[in-house]
Amino acid sequence: MNRIESRSRKVSQQPIDGSRTSLLALAQASSLAKLTGASIELLHVVNALEYSNGFESPRAYIEKVRPYFLKVGNTLLDRSRGQLEAQGVIVTTVLLEADGKRVSELIADHATTSLADLIILGTHGRRGVQRLLLGSDAEQVARIAPVPVMLVRDTLEHAVSRTGEQEVIKNNAFHTPTDE
């Protein structure tokens, strides 16, 4: 006799950082969760190096700096969870500390341990030198994730102009000048 085990769907492990693109990705995750009846796990990775200058005493770090960045991360998660729950979506939250690891690796590893079905995250859509200098956590997640990854980009923020193939924004949509 075959036994089929069912588990509740976890549509996404939704990394959030409070940026415009992560909020757009959150909206996509919400829509998908409502369509499928799945839950969302919100994930925020705190990188202590963004809050520490390295000159504070260990005591100051332990008593002030670390509690501050954990509070900021939890506040972001709580606010996002509240918005999703108000829409009827089942939500869990996870706060991870980077501890010197790449954010992309933490996201991919957590997708495995949390049994996520999909990762939805925002990307800034950087190109050229900007991408080379700043890197792309979203691109790295897409490469190493054990589950499908949906990347959400704010196309209005990053209209790209190329010689001979200019893209312009008109009525909130991309078109080439030859479309007029």
Tab-separated table of C-alpha atoms in Angstrom:
chain	number	residue	atom	x	y	z
A	1	MET	CA	0.000	0.000	0.000
A	2	ASN	CA	1.428	3.335	-1.010
A	3	ARG	CA	1.160	6.086	1.503
A	4	ILE	CA	1.250	9.646	0.285
A	5	GLU	CA	2.561	12.057	2.853
A	6	SER	CA	1.320	15.566	2.578
A	7	ARG	CA	3.014	18.593	3.980
A	8	SER	CA	1.789	22.105	3.969
A	9	ARG	CA	3.133	24.198	1.148
A	10	LYS	CA	5.614	26.865	1.946
A	11	VAL	CA	5.425	28.984	-1.169
A	12	SER	CA	8.435	30.991	-0.387
A	13	GLN	CA	11.269	31.751	1.759
A	14	GLN	CA	11.079	35.497	1.314
A	15	PRO	CA	14.318	37.314	2.128
A	16	ILE	CA	13.526	40.917	3.046
A	17	ASP	CA	15.758	43.888	3.693
A	18	GLY	CA	13.270	46.750	3.589
A	19	SER	CA	14.328	47.909	0.131
A	20	ARG	CA	11.804	48.803	-2.559
A	21	THR	CA	12.630	45.650	-4.516
A	22	SER	CA	12.206	43.386	-1.485
A	23	LEU	CA	8.793	44.972	-0.858
A	24	LEU	CA	7.812	44.328	-4.484
A	25	ALA	CA	8.949	40.702	-4.064
A	26	LEU	CA	6.901	40.508	-0.872
A	27	ALA	CA	3.809	41.597	-2.799
A	28	GLN	CA	4.459	38.851	-5.376
A	29	ALA	CA	4.923	36.281	-2.623
A	30	SER	CA	1.662	37.380	-1.034
A	31	SER	CA	-0.233	37.024	-4.309
A	32	LEU	CA	1.205	33.576	-4.923
A	33	ALA	CA	0.477	32.429	-1.367
A	34	LYS	CA	-3.139	33.581	-1.612
A	35	LEU	CA	-3.576	31.795	-4.948
A	36	THR	CA	-2.132	28.511	-3.707
A	37	GLY	CA	-3.075	28.563	-0.022
A	38	ALA	CA	0.569	28.332	0.949
A	39	SER	CA	2.412	29.996	3.780
A	40	ILE	CA	5.325	32.406	3.596
A	41	GLU	CA	8.463	32.343	5.650
A	42	LEU	CA	10.031	35.773	5.909
A	43	LEU	CA	13.797	35.715	6.272
A	44	HIS	CA	16.042	38.596	7.255
A	45	VAL	CA	19.800	38.188	7.382
A	46	VAL	CA	21.635	40.617	9.624
A	47	ASN	CA	25.209	41.427	8.703
A	48	ALA	CA	26.860	42.794	11.849
A	49	LEU	CA	29.541	44.484	9.750
A	50	GLU	CA	26.914	46.932	8.505
A	51	TYR	CA	26.330	48.130	12.080
A	52	SER	CA	29.790	47.854	13.584
A	53	ASN	CA	32.861	49.973	12.904
A	54	GLY	CA	35.183	47.549	14.674
A	55	PHE	CA	36.367	50.138	17.173
A	56	GLU	CA	33.714	49.600	19.825
A	57	SER	CA	34.648	47.633	22.911
A	58	PRO	CA	33.388	44.049	23.191
A	59	ARG	CA	31.102	45.195	25.996
A	60	ALA	CA	29.616	48.005	23.867
A	61	TYR	CA	29.102	45.559	21.007
A	62	ILE	CA	27.351	43.008	23.231
A	63	GLU	CA	25.266	45.507	25.196
A	64	LYS	CA	24.409	48.080	22.520
A	65	VAL	CA	25.364	47.307	18.921
A	66	ARG	CA	24.161	43.698	18.625
A	67	PRO	CA	20.845	44.283	20.453
A	68	TYR	CA	20.248	47.285	18.185
A	69	PHE	CA	20.684	45.432	14.886
A	70	LEU	CA	18.670	42.473	16.142
A	71	LYS	CA	15.865	44.864	17.129
A	72	VAL	CA	15.981	46.541	13.692
A	73	GLY	CA	15.796	43.139	11.964
A	74	ASN	CA	12.954	41.895	14.145
A	75	THR	CA	11.028	45.143	13.653
A	76	LEU	CA	11.301	44.741	9.877
A	77	LEU	CA	10.103	41.127	10.108
A	78	ASP	CA	7.230	42.001	12.469
A	79	ARG	CA	6.010	44.850	10.266
A	80	SER	CA	6.066	42.664	7.152
A	81	ARG	CA	4.408	39.756	8.966
A	82	GLY	CA	1.619	42.070	10.141
A	83	GLN	CA	0.950	43.275	6.605
A	84	LEU	CA	0.736	39.720	5.265
A	85	GLU	CA	-1.400	38.414	8.112
A	86	ALA	CA	-3.830	41.297	7.510
A	87	GLN	CA	-4.246	39.832	4.001
A	88	GLY	CA	-4.996	36.377	5.417
A	89	VAL	CA	-1.586	34.827	4.666
A	90	ILE	CA	0.026	32.424	7.136
A	91	VAL	CA	3.489	33.755	7.976
A	92	THR	CA	6.525	32.676	9.969
A	93	THR	CA	9.684	34.717	10.465
A	94	VAL	CA	13.364	33.880	10.791
A	95	LEU	CA	16.233	36.199	11.677
A	96	LEU	CA	19.739	34.954	10.876
A	97	GLU	CA	23.099	36.531	11.627
A	98	ALA	CA	25.608	36.385	8.781
A	99	ASP	CA	28.635	35.704	11.007
A	100	GLY	CA	31.001	36.279	8.087
A	101	LYS	CA	29.091	34.103	5.609
A	102	ARG	CA	27.685	35.364	2.329
A	103	VAL	CA	24.025	36.309	2.538
A	104	SER	CA	23.301	34.283	-0.609
A	105	GLU	CA	24.707	31.110	0.974
A	106	LEU	CA	22.637	31.597	4.117
A	107	ILE	CA	19.473	32.063	2.050
A	108	ALA	CA	20.150	28.937	-0.020
A	109	ASP	CA	21.095	26.843	3.027
A	110	HIS	CA	17.998	27.961	4.897
A	111	ALA	CA	15.794	27.018	1.944
A	112	THR	CA	17.021	23.448	2.383
A	113	THR	CA	16.503	23.272	6.141
A	114	SER	CA	13.098	24.976	6.050
A	115	LEU	CA	11.817	22.835	3.155
A	116	ALA	CA	10.897	25.906	1.111
A	117	ASP	CA	9.272	25.247	-2.258
A	118	LEU	CA	10.358	28.548	-3.761
A	119	ILE	CA	12.513	31.558	-2.972
A	120	ILE	CA	11.170	34.936	-4.026
A	121	LEU	CA	13.502	37.880	-3.705
A	122	GLY	CA	13.998	41.338	-5.059
A	123	THR	CA	16.913	42.265	-7.243
A	124	HIS	CA	18.217	45.698	-8.093
A	125	GLY	CA	18.988	44.637	-11.658
A	126	ARG	CA	22.468	46.126	-11.668
A	127	ARG	CA	24.466	45.839	-14.855
A	128	GLY	CA	27.966	46.481	-16.073
A	129	VAL	CA	30.481	48.079	-13.733
A	130	GLN	CA	27.923	48.583	-10.975
A	131	ARG	CA	27.222	44.831	-10.905
A	132	LEU	CA	30.921	44.035	-11.044
A	133	LEU	CA	31.703	46.303	-8.089
A	134	LEU	CA	28.653	45.616	-5.932
A	135	GLY	CA	27.982	41.996	-6.857
A	136	SER	CA	24.579	40.412	-6.831
A	137	ASP	CA	23.313	38.348	-3.917
A	138	ALA	CA	20.139	37.631	-5.895
A	139	GLU	CA	22.097	36.235	-8.839
A	140	GLN	CA	24.182	34.080	-6.518
A	141	VAL	CA	21.040	32.755	-4.780
A	142	ALA	CA	19.588	31.856	-8.184
A	143	ARG	CA	22.755	29.912	-9.006
A	144	ILE	CA	23.128	27.925	-5.801
A	145	ALA	CA	19.587	27.552	-4.436
A	146	PRO	CA	18.210	24.022	-4.100
A	147	VAL	CA	14.725	25.227	-5.115
A	148	PRO	CA	13.375	27.491	-7.859
A	149	VAL	CA	14.045	31.207	-7.420
A	150	MET	CA	11.756	34.021	-8.548
A	151	LEU	CA	13.586	37.335	-8.958
A	152	VAL	CA	11.493	40.499	-8.816
A	153	ARG	CA	12.968	43.673	-10.242
A	154	ASP	CA	11.709	47.227	-10.111
A	155	THR	CA	11.790	48.000	-13.826
A	156	LEU	CA	10.797	51.628	-13.375
A	157	GLU	CA	13.777	52.342	-11.155
A	158	HIS	CA	16.336	50.903	-13.531
A	159	ALA	CA	15.449	51.797	-17.085
A	160	VAL	CA	18.486	51.011	-19.190
A	161	SER	CA	19.600	53.139	-22.089
A	162	ARG	CA	21.719	51.445	-24.744
A	163	THR	CA	23.151	52.959	-27.911
A	164	GLY	CA	21.015	51.976	-30.881
A	165	GLU	CA	18.513	50.211	-28.646
A	166	GLN	CA	17.268	52.854	-26.234
A	167	GLU	CA	14.648	51.830	-23.767
A	168	VAL	CA	12.418	54.540	-22.374
A	169	ILE	CA	9.541	54.558	-19.948
A	170	LYS	CA	6.135	55.558	-21.257
A	171	ASN	CA	2.923	54.959	-19.365
A	172	ASN	CA	4.791	52.774	-16.850
A	173	ALA	CA	5.946	50.333	-19.521
A	174	PHE	CA	9.138	49.858	-21.480
A	175	HIS	CA	9.111	50.429	-25.180
A	176	THR	CA	11.670	51.291	-27.797
A	177	PRO	CA	11.406	54.586	-29.670
A	178	THR	CA	10.395	52.660	-32.836
A	179	ASP	CA	7.165	51.545	-31.080
A	180	GLU	CA	5.715	55.079	-31.218
